Amino acid sequence: TQLLEQSPQFLSIQEGENLTVYCNSSSVFSSLQWYRQEPGEGPVLLVTVVTGGEVKKLKRLTFQFGDARKDSSLHITAAQTGDTGLYLCAGVAVYAGNMLTFGGGTRLMVKP
Amino acid sequence: GAVVSQHPSRVICKSGTSVKIECRSLDFQATTMFWYRQFPKQSLMLMATSNEGSKATYEQGVEKDKFLINHASLTLSTLTVTSAHPEDSSFYICSASNLRTTLSYEQFFGPGTRLTVL
């Protein structure tokens, strides 16, 4: 089983709809990051959360870190076709130094 | 800031040959570099962690004699795939971080290298 369970794996929605991606674990993380990856490119960091209960907003994207620092969510409001891509959560477990563990990824497709 | 480059971006080689991939941190000192492998439609899997001036630490199941990693300076790490075979075809991505900074948990990723072994 993966240390970080990401869901859903695939999501196909219409432009303008809202969506939420979840990242869950039984382990505690000292920090958790969300990345977006385009085909043939490396992941690009969207946000880092480090405090339990923390909420960060990046335009139409809202990121939340669970109070216990075991889970996180990414909410996109009024999705646009440009949001299409692979979204990855990755965390540094408290016992793992600075080693990142990635979730399985969520492949989002936003249709016009 | 925090730009990481990889070279080459794409490489095609014959089975049995060796391929070297370079990862450079362009505007910061990378005390630690990480090498990942990504298969189509899958997430990133950590292969190894390398600290400047010391031997790399490999993840379970990754052959250290096949995937040679060198981190000779604070701005350069190389991954050499030795005696490559078609099953080594994949997208290889490096990342870099600086443990000496307060944001030491942050990793900055390169653009990746697509390796195709014929």
XYZ file of N, CA and C in Angstrom:
690
model
N 0.849 -1.191 0.000
C 0.000 0.000 0.000
C 0.885 1.242 0.000
N 0.348 2.298 -0.636
C 1.118 3.528 -0.713
C 1.024 4.280 0.596
N 2.089 5.016 0.932
C 2.084 5.815 2.138
C 1.068 6.947 2.015
N 0.965 7.492 0.801
C 0.021 8.566 0.533
C -0.997 8.095 -0.499
N -2.246 8.038 -0.083
C -3.310 7.605 -0.986
C -3.980 8.846 -1.570
N -3.932 8.940 -2.881
C -4.512 10.106 -3.526
C -5.765 9.683 -4.279
N -6.818 10.502 -4.180
C -8.054 10.170 -4.884
C -8.760 11.433 -5.354
N -9.500 11.359 -6.451
C -9.588 10.198 -7.333
C -8.351 10.083 -8.215
N -8.212 8.969 -8.894
C -7.077 8.792 -9.800
C -7.307 9.560 -11.085
N -8.554 9.564 -11.534
C -8.905 10.262 -12.770
C -10.148 11.100 -12.524
N -10.201 12.235 -13.188
C -11.353 13.108 -13.046
C -11.544 13.869 -14.347
N -12.748 13.732 -14.905
C -13.064 14.434 -16.136
C -14.289 15.287 -15.876
N -14.155 16.602 -16.006
C -15.252 17.500 -15.679
C -15.401 18.554 -16.771
N -16.526 19.263 -16.706
C -16.769 20.356 -17.629
C -16.185 21.653 -17.050
N -15.811 22.509 -17.951
C -15.322 23.829 -17.548
C -16.373 24.514 -16.661
N -15.908 25.141 -15.587
C -16.825 25.844 -14.697
C -17.217 25.051 -13.460
N -17.000 23.746 -13.500
C -17.333 22.910 -12.344
C -16.259 23.029 -11.267
N -16.643 22.631 -10.059
C -15.706 22.593 -8.934
C -15.241 21.159 -8.715
N -14.075 20.990 -8.115
C -13.587 19.641 -7.827
C -12.679 19.671 -6.599
N -12.574 18.504 -5.986
C -11.678 18.353 -4.838
C -10.860 17.088 -5.003
N -9.578 17.191 -4.748
C -8.668 16.054 -4.773
C -8.176 15.828 -3.352
N -8.132 14.551 -2.969
C -7.767 14.221 -1.595
C -6.455 13.443 -1.539
N -5.757 13.672 -0.442
C -4.487 12.993 -0.201
C -4.508 12.530 1.254
N -4.503 11.225 1.474
C -4.671 10.699 2.825
C -3.570 9.731 3.225
N -3.286 9.707 4.512
C -2.252 8.805 5.010
C -2.518 8.481 6.474
N -1.924 7.418 6.930
C -1.984 7.103 8.360
C -0.742 7.655 9.064
N 0.177 8.208 8.290
C 1.410 8.759 8.852
C 1.293 10.274 9.003
N 2.082 10.816 9.903
C 2.119 12.257 10.122
C 3.225 12.856 9.265
N 2.943 13.986 8.650
C 3.901 14.637 7.769
C 4.348 15.983 8.353
N 5.628 16.250 8.246
C 6.137 17.548 8.698
C 5.806 18.625 7.663
N 5.651 18.238 6.421
C 5.204 19.172 5.394
C 4.569 18.377 4.264
N 3.715 19.050 3.530
C 3.072 18.392 2.406
C 3.023 19.391 1.252
N 3.313 18.882 0.091
C 3.358 19.750 -1.085
C 2.416 19.247 -2.168
N 1.924 20.175 -2.953
C 1.110 19.851 -4.119
C 1.847 20.332 -5.349
N 1.880 19.452 -6.356
C 2.547 19.751 -7.618
C 1.559 19.557 -8.764
N 1.848 20.242 -9.862
C 1.122 20.011 -11.108
C 2.163 19.654 -12.162
N 1.866 18.628 -12.933
C 2.807 18.168 -13.945
C 2.136 18.080 -15.303
N 2.778 18.686 -16.298
C 2.321 18.575 -17.685
C 3.056 17.402 -18.336
N 2.488 16.804 -19.367
C 3.155 15.681 -20.042
C 4.549 16.059 -20.530
N 5.529 15.216 -20.250
C 6.889 15.460 -20.729
C 7.650 16.524 -19.977
N 7.114 16.956 -18.832
C 7.800 17.978 -18.041
C 7.913 17.528 -16.592
N 8.763 18.215 -15.840
C 8.881 17.898 -14.427
C 7.745 18.527 -13.625
N 7.527 18.054 -12.392
C 6.478 18.637 -11.549
C 6.809 20.078 -11.176
N 5.772 20.896 -11.106
C 5.936 22.286 -10.703
C 5.234 22.477 -9.372
N 5.957 23.014 -8.402
C 5.397 23.188 -7.072
C 4.288 24.240 -7.079
N 3.137 23.866 -6.506
C 2.021 24.806 -6.366
C 2.017 25.437 -4.973
N 2.169 24.578 -3.967
C 2.079 25.089 -2.598
C 2.735 24.105 -1.640
N 3.181 24.619 -0.515
C 3.678 23.801 0.596
C 2.880 24.168 1.831
N 2.397 23.164 2.551
C 1.715 23.406 3.820
C 2.489 22.687 4.916
N 2.615 23.355 6.046
C 3.425 22.784 7.124
C 2.709 22.761 8.475
N 1.664 23.562 8.638
C 0.988 23.664 9.935
C -0.364 22.951 9.870
N -0.654 22.121 10.886
C -1.947 21.442 10.932
C -3.087 22.439 10.887
N -4.076 22.164 10.024
C -5.214 23.061 9.883
C -4.991 24.216 8.925
N -3.804 24.288 8.384
C -3.464 25.408 7.495
C -4.279 25.384 6.211
N -4.701 26.570 5.779
C -5.403 26.722 4.510
C -4.657 27.761 3.686
N -4.340 27.392 2.450
C -3.666 28.343 1.560
C -4.466 28.461 0.278
N -4.532 29.681 -0.233
C -5.255 29.904 -1.486
C -4.315 30.430 -2.552
N -4.520 29.901 -3.753
C -3.735 30.320 -4.902
C -4.739 30.536 -6.022
N -5.231 31.761 -6.131
C -6.287 32.100 -7.096
C -7.488 31.183 -6.882
N -7.791 30.323 -7.842
C -8.973 29.469 -7.720
C -8.675 28.146 -6.999
N -7.452 27.990 -6.548
C -7.060 26.742 -5.872
C -6.970 26.977 -4.368
N -7.591 26.081 -3.603
C -7.539 26.154 -2.152
C -6.942 24.856 -1.627
N -5.921 24.986 -0.815
C -5.211 23.828 -0.263
C -5.435 23.805 1.245
N -5.682 22.618 1.762
C -5.886 22.481 3.202
C -5.043 21.338 3.743
N -4.450 21.554 4.896
C -3.673 20.529 5.589
C -4.473 20.115 6.803
N -4.673 18.815 6.992
C -5.475 18.340 8.105
C -4.883 18.722 9.449
N -5.750 18.810 10.454
C -5.314 19.207 11.795
C -4.215 18.286 12.323
N -4.337 17.008 12.015
C -3.367 16.026 12.500
C -2.179 15.871 11.560
N -2.152 16.637 10.502
C -1.080 16.590 9.492
C -0.925 15.209 8.870
N -2.078 14.537 8.668
C -2.053 13.236 8.004
C -2.742 13.282 6.650
N -3.423 14.374 6.348
C -4.162 14.428 5.107
C -4.204 15.857 4.572
N -4.543 15.954 3.312
C -4.611 17.264 2.670
C -5.607 17.209 1.531
N -6.105 18.366 1.134
C -7.018 18.422 -0.004
C -6.692 19.625 -0.868
N -7.040 19.471 -2.124
C -6.901 20.543 -3.108
C -8.270 20.762 -3.723
N -8.779 21.962 -3.609
C -10.087 22.284 -4.165
C -9.901 23.315 -5.276
N -10.474 23.041 -6.431
C -10.417 23.986 -7.546
C -11.825 24.489 -7.806
N -11.964 25.779 -7.805
C -13.255 26.412 -8.069
C -13.326 26.849 -9.532
N -14.464 26.599 -10.137
C -14.693 27.032 -11.527
C -13.533 26.629 -12.428
N -13.360 25.335 -12.556
C -12.223 24.806 -13.313
C -12.189 25.342 -14.745
N -10.977 25.513 -15.247
C -10.766 25.983 -16.607
C -9.975 24.910 -17.373
N -10.037 24.970 -18.686
C -9.335 23.960 -19.503
C -7.837 23.983 -19.218
N -7.321 25.137 -18.839
C -5.905 25.253 -18.514
C -5.508 24.553 -17.229
N -6.501 24.094 -16.458
C -6.203 23.354 -15.225
C -5.909 21.882 -15.515
N -6.149 21.460 -16.736
C -5.901 20.066 -17.113
C -4.447 19.687 -16.843
N -4.252 18.535 -16.221
C -2.894 18.082 -15.925
C -2.901 17.008 -14.867
N -1.713 16.612 -14.463
C -1.539 15.625 -13.399
C -1.224 16.362 -12.111
N -2.032 16.150 -11.091
C -1.817 16.781 -9.798
C -1.251 15.738 -8.834
N -0.167 16.112 -8.198
C 0.533 15.187 -7.307
C 0.655 15.798 -5.922
N 0.293 15.005 -4.902
C 0.614 15.431 -3.558
C 1.886 14.685 -3.146
N 2.664 15.300 -2.311
C 3.903 14.674 -1.844
C 4.194 15.189 -0.447
N 4.607 14.291 0.419
C 4.838 14.690 1.792
C 6.185 14.238 2.314
N 6.645 14.972 3.308
C 7.851 14.578 4.026
C 7.385 14.038 5.371
N 7.498 12.712 5.553
C 7.078 12.114 6.818
C 8.013 12.568 7.936
N 7.494 12.631 9.135
C 8.272 13.185 10.247
C 9.539 12.380 10.530
N 9.533 11.093 10.112
C 10.692 10.254 10.388
C 11.645 10.149 9.204
N 11.313 10.876 8.106
C 11.998 10.616 6.835
C 12.958 11.705 6.402
N 13.472 12.497 7.323
C 14.421 13.532 6.922
C 13.775 14.505 5.966
N 14.341 14.648 4.762
C 13.693 15.510 3.774
C 13.282 14.709 2.543
N 13.053 13.425 2.716
C 12.664 12.577 1.589
C 11.172 12.734 1.299
N 10.868 13.028 0.040
C 9.487 13.203 -0.386
C 8.881 11.880 -0.790
N 7.663 11.632 -0.347
C 6.903 10.477 -0.809
C 5.718 10.998 -1.604
N 5.567 10.476 -2.812
C 4.508 10.967 -3.676
C 3.250 10.117 -3.580
N 2.116 10.772 -3.713
C 0.872 10.057 -3.897
C 0.800 9.549 -5.323
N -0.246 8.785 -5.622
C -0.354 8.178 -6.936
C -0.731 9.143 -8.050
N -1.157 10.345 -7.692
C -1.494 11.327 -8.703
C -2.967 11.327 -9.082
N -3.456 12.471 -9.480
C -4.816 12.618 -9.999
C -4.719 13.258 -11.369
N -5.213 12.532 -12.347
C -5.183 13.053 -13.715
C -6.483 13.776 -13.968
N -6.405 15.109 -14.134
C -7.586 15.940 -14.321
C -7.713 16.372 -15.769
N -8.909 16.215 -16.297
C -9.193 16.721 -17.626
C -10.397 17.636 -17.529
N -10.228 18.876 -17.952
C -11.316 19.838 -17.946
C -11.727 20.091 -19.390
N -12.983 19.749 -19.684
C -13.478 19.858 -21.053
C -14.149 21.201 -21.267
N -13.975 21.759 -22.457
C -14.595 23.085 -22.716
C -16.102 22.981 -22.846
N 14.179 32.166 -8.929
C 15.235 31.353 -8.362
C 14.840 29.901 -8.279
N 15.788 29.052 -7.765
C 15.569 27.632 -7.571
C 15.263 26.919 -8.889
N 16.130 27.128 -9.848
C 15.954 26.490 -11.158
C 16.873 25.275 -11.263
N 16.285 24.197 -11.737
C 17.029 22.954 -11.932
C 16.918 22.557 -13.406
N 18.046 22.257 -14.012
C 18.022 21.849 -15.417
C 18.471 20.398 -15.547
N 18.056 19.772 -16.612
C 18.471 18.412 -16.917
C 18.906 18.344 -18.360
N 19.925 17.501 -18.591
C 20.394 17.330 -19.961
C 20.832 15.885 -20.174
N 20.429 15.228 -21.247
C 19.569 15.788 -22.301
C 18.097 15.713 -21.914
N 17.242 16.317 -22.687
C 15.812 16.246 -22.423
C 15.243 14.941 -22.987
N 15.869 14.483 -24.082
C 15.449 13.216 -24.666
C 16.688 12.464 -25.143
N 16.683 11.167 -24.997
C 17.793 10.376 -25.520
C 17.270 9.010 -25.959
N 17.742 8.610 -27.121
C 17.425 7.286 -27.648
C 18.741 6.530 -27.803
N 18.799 5.337 -27.276
C 20.050 4.589 -27.369
C 19.762 3.137 -27.688
N 20.812 2.443 -28.092
C 20.682 1.024 -28.399
C 20.842 0.211 -27.123
N 20.231 -0.936 -27.109
C 20.322 -1.842 -25.971
C 21.788 -2.216 -25.722
N 22.211 -2.171 -24.473
C 23.584 -2.520 -24.125
C 24.506 -1.332 -23.947
N 24.082 -0.183 -24.396
C 24.915 1.018 -24.234
C 24.603 1.703 -22.909
N 25.465 2.653 -22.535
C 25.262 3.408 -21.301
C 24.873 4.840 -21.632
N 24.068 5.403 -20.783
C 23.564 6.765 -20.996
C 23.777 7.576 -19.723
N 24.285 8.793 -19.881
C 24.492 9.672 -18.737
C 23.520 10.837 -18.790
N 22.858 11.094 -17.668
C 21.920 12.208 -17.557
C 22.466 13.166 -16.506
N 22.494 14.444 -16.846
C 23.002 15.458 -15.927
C 21.863 16.252 -15.299
N 22.065 16.595 -14.029
C 21.101 17.419 -13.302
C 21.874 18.556 -12.668
N 21.491 19.777 -12.985
C 22.214 20.943 -12.455
C 21.276 21.896 -11.727
N 21.710 22.396 -10.584
C 20.993 23.479 -9.918
C 21.655 24.766 -10.389
N 20.875 25.644 -11.000
C 21.448 26.792 -11.696
C 21.693 28.006 -10.807
N 20.911 28.149 -9.757
C 21.036 29.380 -8.978
C 21.046 29.142 -7.476
N 21.300 27.908 -7.073
C 21.434 27.635 -5.648
C 22.307 26.395 -5.455
N 22.788 26.246 -4.242
C 23.629 25.090 -3.935
C 22.756 23.936 -3.473
N 22.889 22.831 -4.154
C 22.079 21.661 -3.854
C 22.879 20.677 -3.006
N 22.640 20.706 -1.712
C 23.352 19.755 -0.854
C 22.860 18.334 -1.097
N 21.611 18.239 -1.513
C 21.024 16.926 -1.761
C 20.296 16.933 -3.097
N 20.504 15.894 -3.862
C 19.755 15.720 -5.117
C 19.076 14.355 -5.093
N 17.930 14.314 -5.712
C 17.122 13.101 -5.740
C 16.876 12.703 -7.186
N 16.849 11.416 -7.428
C 16.542 10.899 -8.763
C 15.273 10.067 -8.702
N 14.341 10.396 -9.594
C 13.053 9.717 -9.662
C 12.890 9.098 -11.036
N 12.006 8.140 -11.060
C 11.645 7.492 -12.307
C 10.124 7.531 -12.407
N 9.638 7.800 -13.604
C 8.190 7.877 -13.781
C 7.788 7.132 -15.037
N 6.944 6.120 -14.864
C 6.396 5.390 -16.007
C 5.123 6.088 -16.466
N 4.731 5.838 -17.715
C 3.550 6.527 -18.272
C 2.333 6.410 -17.370
N 1.701 7.544 -17.158
C 0.461 7.638 -16.391
C 0.627 7.192 -14.943
N 1.834 7.216 -14.443
C 2.069 6.862 -13.052
C 2.750 8.020 -12.323
N 2.822 7.875 -11.015
C 3.459 8.900 -10.199
C 4.973 8.718 -10.198
N 5.645 9.587 -9.478
C 7.102 9.514 -9.399
C 7.515 8.491 -8.344
N 8.539 7.714 -8.686
C 9.087 6.756 -7.729
C 10.541 7.133 -7.456
N 10.857 7.324 -6.185
C 12.220 7.690 -5.822
C 13.161 6.525 -6.090
N 14.258 6.820 -6.780
C 15.278 5.799 -7.043
C 16.402 5.883 -6.029
N 16.881 7.125 -5.823
C 18.049 7.282 -4.953
C 18.173 8.723 -4.501
N 18.882 8.878 -3.400
C 19.177 10.189 -2.830
C 20.684 10.360 -2.807
N 21.157 11.491 -3.281
C 22.608 11.699 -3.258
C 22.945 12.999 -2.555
N 23.927 12.904 -1.680
C 24.444 14.074 -0.983
C 25.812 14.411 -1.539
N 26.074 15.693 -1.671
C 27.326 16.148 -2.266
C 28.522 15.555 -1.566
N 29.376 14.912 -2.352
C 30.613 14.362 -1.826
C 30.498 13.011 -1.162
N 29.327 12.410 -1.160
C 29.203 11.089 -0.539
C 28.441 10.140 -1.461
N 28.430 8.864 -1.071
C 27.760 7.867 -1.908
C 26.249 8.042 -1.846
N 25.611 7.674 -2.940
C 24.157 7.774 -2.995
C 23.501 6.669 -2.184
N 22.323 6.968 -1.689
C 21.506 5.977 -0.979
C 20.394 5.541 -1.923
N 20.344 4.253 -2.207
C 19.384 3.730 -3.172
C 18.162 3.163 -2.473
N 17.010 3.324 -3.114
C 15.783 2.735 -2.599
C 15.781 1.235 -2.881
N 14.973 0.559 -2.100
C 14.883 -0.898 -2.243
C 14.458 -1.260 -3.660
N 15.148 -2.215 -4.238
C 14.816 -2.681 -5.574
C 15.533 -1.944 -6.689
N 16.274 -0.912 -6.365
C 17.019 -0.169 -7.384
C 18.473 -0.645 -7.371
N 18.934 -1.130 -8.532
C 20.292 -1.687 -8.608
C 21.330 -0.562 -8.686
N 22.166 -0.485 -7.672
C 23.152 0.598 -7.637
C 24.227 0.423 -8.709
N 24.481 -0.812 -9.135
C 25.493 -1.025 -10.170
C 24.949 -0.703 -11.554
N 23.657 -0.656 -11.678
C 23.044 -0.337 -12.968
C 22.804 1.156 -13.092
N 22.412 1.767 -12.007
C 22.109 3.197 -12.003
C 23.174 3.890 -11.140
N 24.224 4.344 -11.825
C 25.347 4.957 -11.124
C 25.079 6.441 -10.914
N 25.180 6.875 -9.675
C 24.919 8.274 -9.360
C 26.178 8.907 -8.789
N 26.489 10.088 -9.318
C 27.633 10.855 -8.844
C 27.195 12.271 -8.520
N 27.562 12.747 -7.340
C 27.177 14.106 -6.931
C 28.455 14.813 -6.511
N 29.235 15.190 -7.508
C 30.586 15.663 -7.262
C 30.665 17.104 -6.799
N 29.626 17.872 -7.062
C 29.663 19.275 -6.654
C 28.296 19.691 -6.156
N 28.219 20.900 -5.625
C 26.951 21.384 -5.081
C 25.970 21.827 -6.166
N 26.366 21.709 -7.414
C 25.456 22.116 -8.478
C 25.249 21.045 -9.542
N 25.873 19.888 -9.379
C 25.777 18.879 -10.426
C 25.686 17.467 -9.861
N 24.698 16.734 -10.358
C 24.609 15.307 -10.087
C 24.377 14.606 -11.414
N 24.945 13.427 -11.568
C 24.740 12.674 -12.799
C 24.199 11.290 -12.487
N 23.347 10.823 -13.378
C 22.800 9.461 -13.309
C 23.239 8.756 -14.580
N 23.956 7.658 -14.440
C 24.365 6.873 -15.596
C 23.634 5.548 -15.582
N 22.878 5.300 -16.645
C 22.189 4.026 -16.806
C 23.143 3.124 -17.584
N 23.673 2.123 -16.924
C 24.666 1.267 -17.577
C 23.991 0.075 -18.248
N 24.543 -0.333 -19.385
C 24.027 -1.470 -20.140
C 22.496 -1.404 -20.207
N 22.027 -0.321 -20.778
C 20.581 -0.077 -20.805
C 19.834 -1.130 -21.618
N 18.640 -1.446 -21.157
C 17.752 -2.378 -21.860
C 16.392 -1.716 -22.056
N 15.587 -2.243 -22.962
C 14.278 -1.613 -23.231
C 13.437 -1.364 -21.980
N 13.547 -2.242 -20.986
C 12.744 -2.032 -19.770
C 13.225 -0.844 -18.938
N 14.391 -0.293 -19.282
C 14.882 0.916 -18.601
C 14.288 2.180 -19.211
N 13.589 2.013 -20.318
C 12.946 3.167 -20.952
C 11.958 3.781 -19.968
N 12.098 5.076 -19.754
C 11.252 5.742 -18.767
C 11.524 7.240 -18.794
N 10.828 7.963 -17.952
C 11.041 9.398 -17.763
C 11.798 9.551 -16.448
N 13.003 10.087 -16.519
C 13.839 10.245 -15.340
C 13.853 11.711 -14.933
N 13.536 11.958 -13.670
C 13.435 13.323 -13.175
C 14.337 13.482 -11.963
N 15.066 14.590 -11.920
C 15.883 14.869 -10.736
C 15.269 16.035 -9.983
N 15.595 16.113 -8.727
C 15.220 17.280 -7.933
C 16.380 17.641 -7.029
N 16.349 18.861 -6.528
C 17.450 19.338 -5.705
C 16.914 20.119 -4.518
N 17.632 20.004 -3.415
C 17.263 20.790 -2.241
C 18.532 21.200 -1.507
N 18.377 22.188 -0.645
C 19.509 22.662 0.145
C 19.155 22.516 1.620
N 19.782 21.526 2.262
C 19.462 21.239 3.647
C 19.902 22.335 4.600
N 20.714 23.257 4.095
C 21.238 24.299 4.977
C 20.289 25.474 5.112
N 19.193 25.442 4.342
C 18.252 26.547 4.421
C 17.065 26.173 5.297
N 16.278 27.166 5.673
C 15.124 26.904 6.533
C 14.033 26.139 5.797
N 14.046 26.216 4.464
C 13.046 25.491 3.684
C 13.670 24.223 3.103
N 14.419 23.528 3.934
C 15.172 22.373 3.456
C 14.285 21.251 2.945
N 12.982 21.262 3.337
C 12.098 20.196 2.887
C 11.654 20.401 1.447
N 11.883 21.591 0.899
C 11.414 21.850 -0.457
C 12.377 21.282 -1.485
N 11.819 20.594 -2.456
C 12.599 20.069 -3.563
C 12.180 20.796 -4.835
N 13.167 21.098 -5.661
C 12.908 21.781 -6.924
C 13.248 20.813 -8.047
N 12.300 20.614 -8.922
C 12.416 19.567 -9.917
C 12.951 20.055 -11.251
N 13.719 19.175 -11.874
C 14.159 19.416 -13.240
C 13.044 19.087 -14.211
N 13.249 19.371 -15.500
C 12.213 19.141 -16.510
C 12.112 17.696 -16.968
N 13.015 16.853 -16.504
C 12.941 15.440 -16.859
C 13.719 15.083 -18.112
N 14.065 13.801 -18.211
C 14.761 13.254 -19.384
C 14.017 12.003 -19.826
N 13.604 12.001 -21.071
C 12.910 10.832 -21.631
C 13.946 9.902 -22.239
N 14.085 8.724 -21.665
C 15.031 7.727 -22.177
C 14.272 6.631 -22.904
N 14.677 6.395 -24.134
C 14.109 5.293 -24.918
C 15.246 4.367 -25.319
N 15.139 3.129 -24.930
C 16.164 2.132 -25.263
C 15.586 1.189 -26.313
N 16.257 1.135 -27.451
C 15.748 0.323 -28.557
C 16.227 -1.125 -28.486
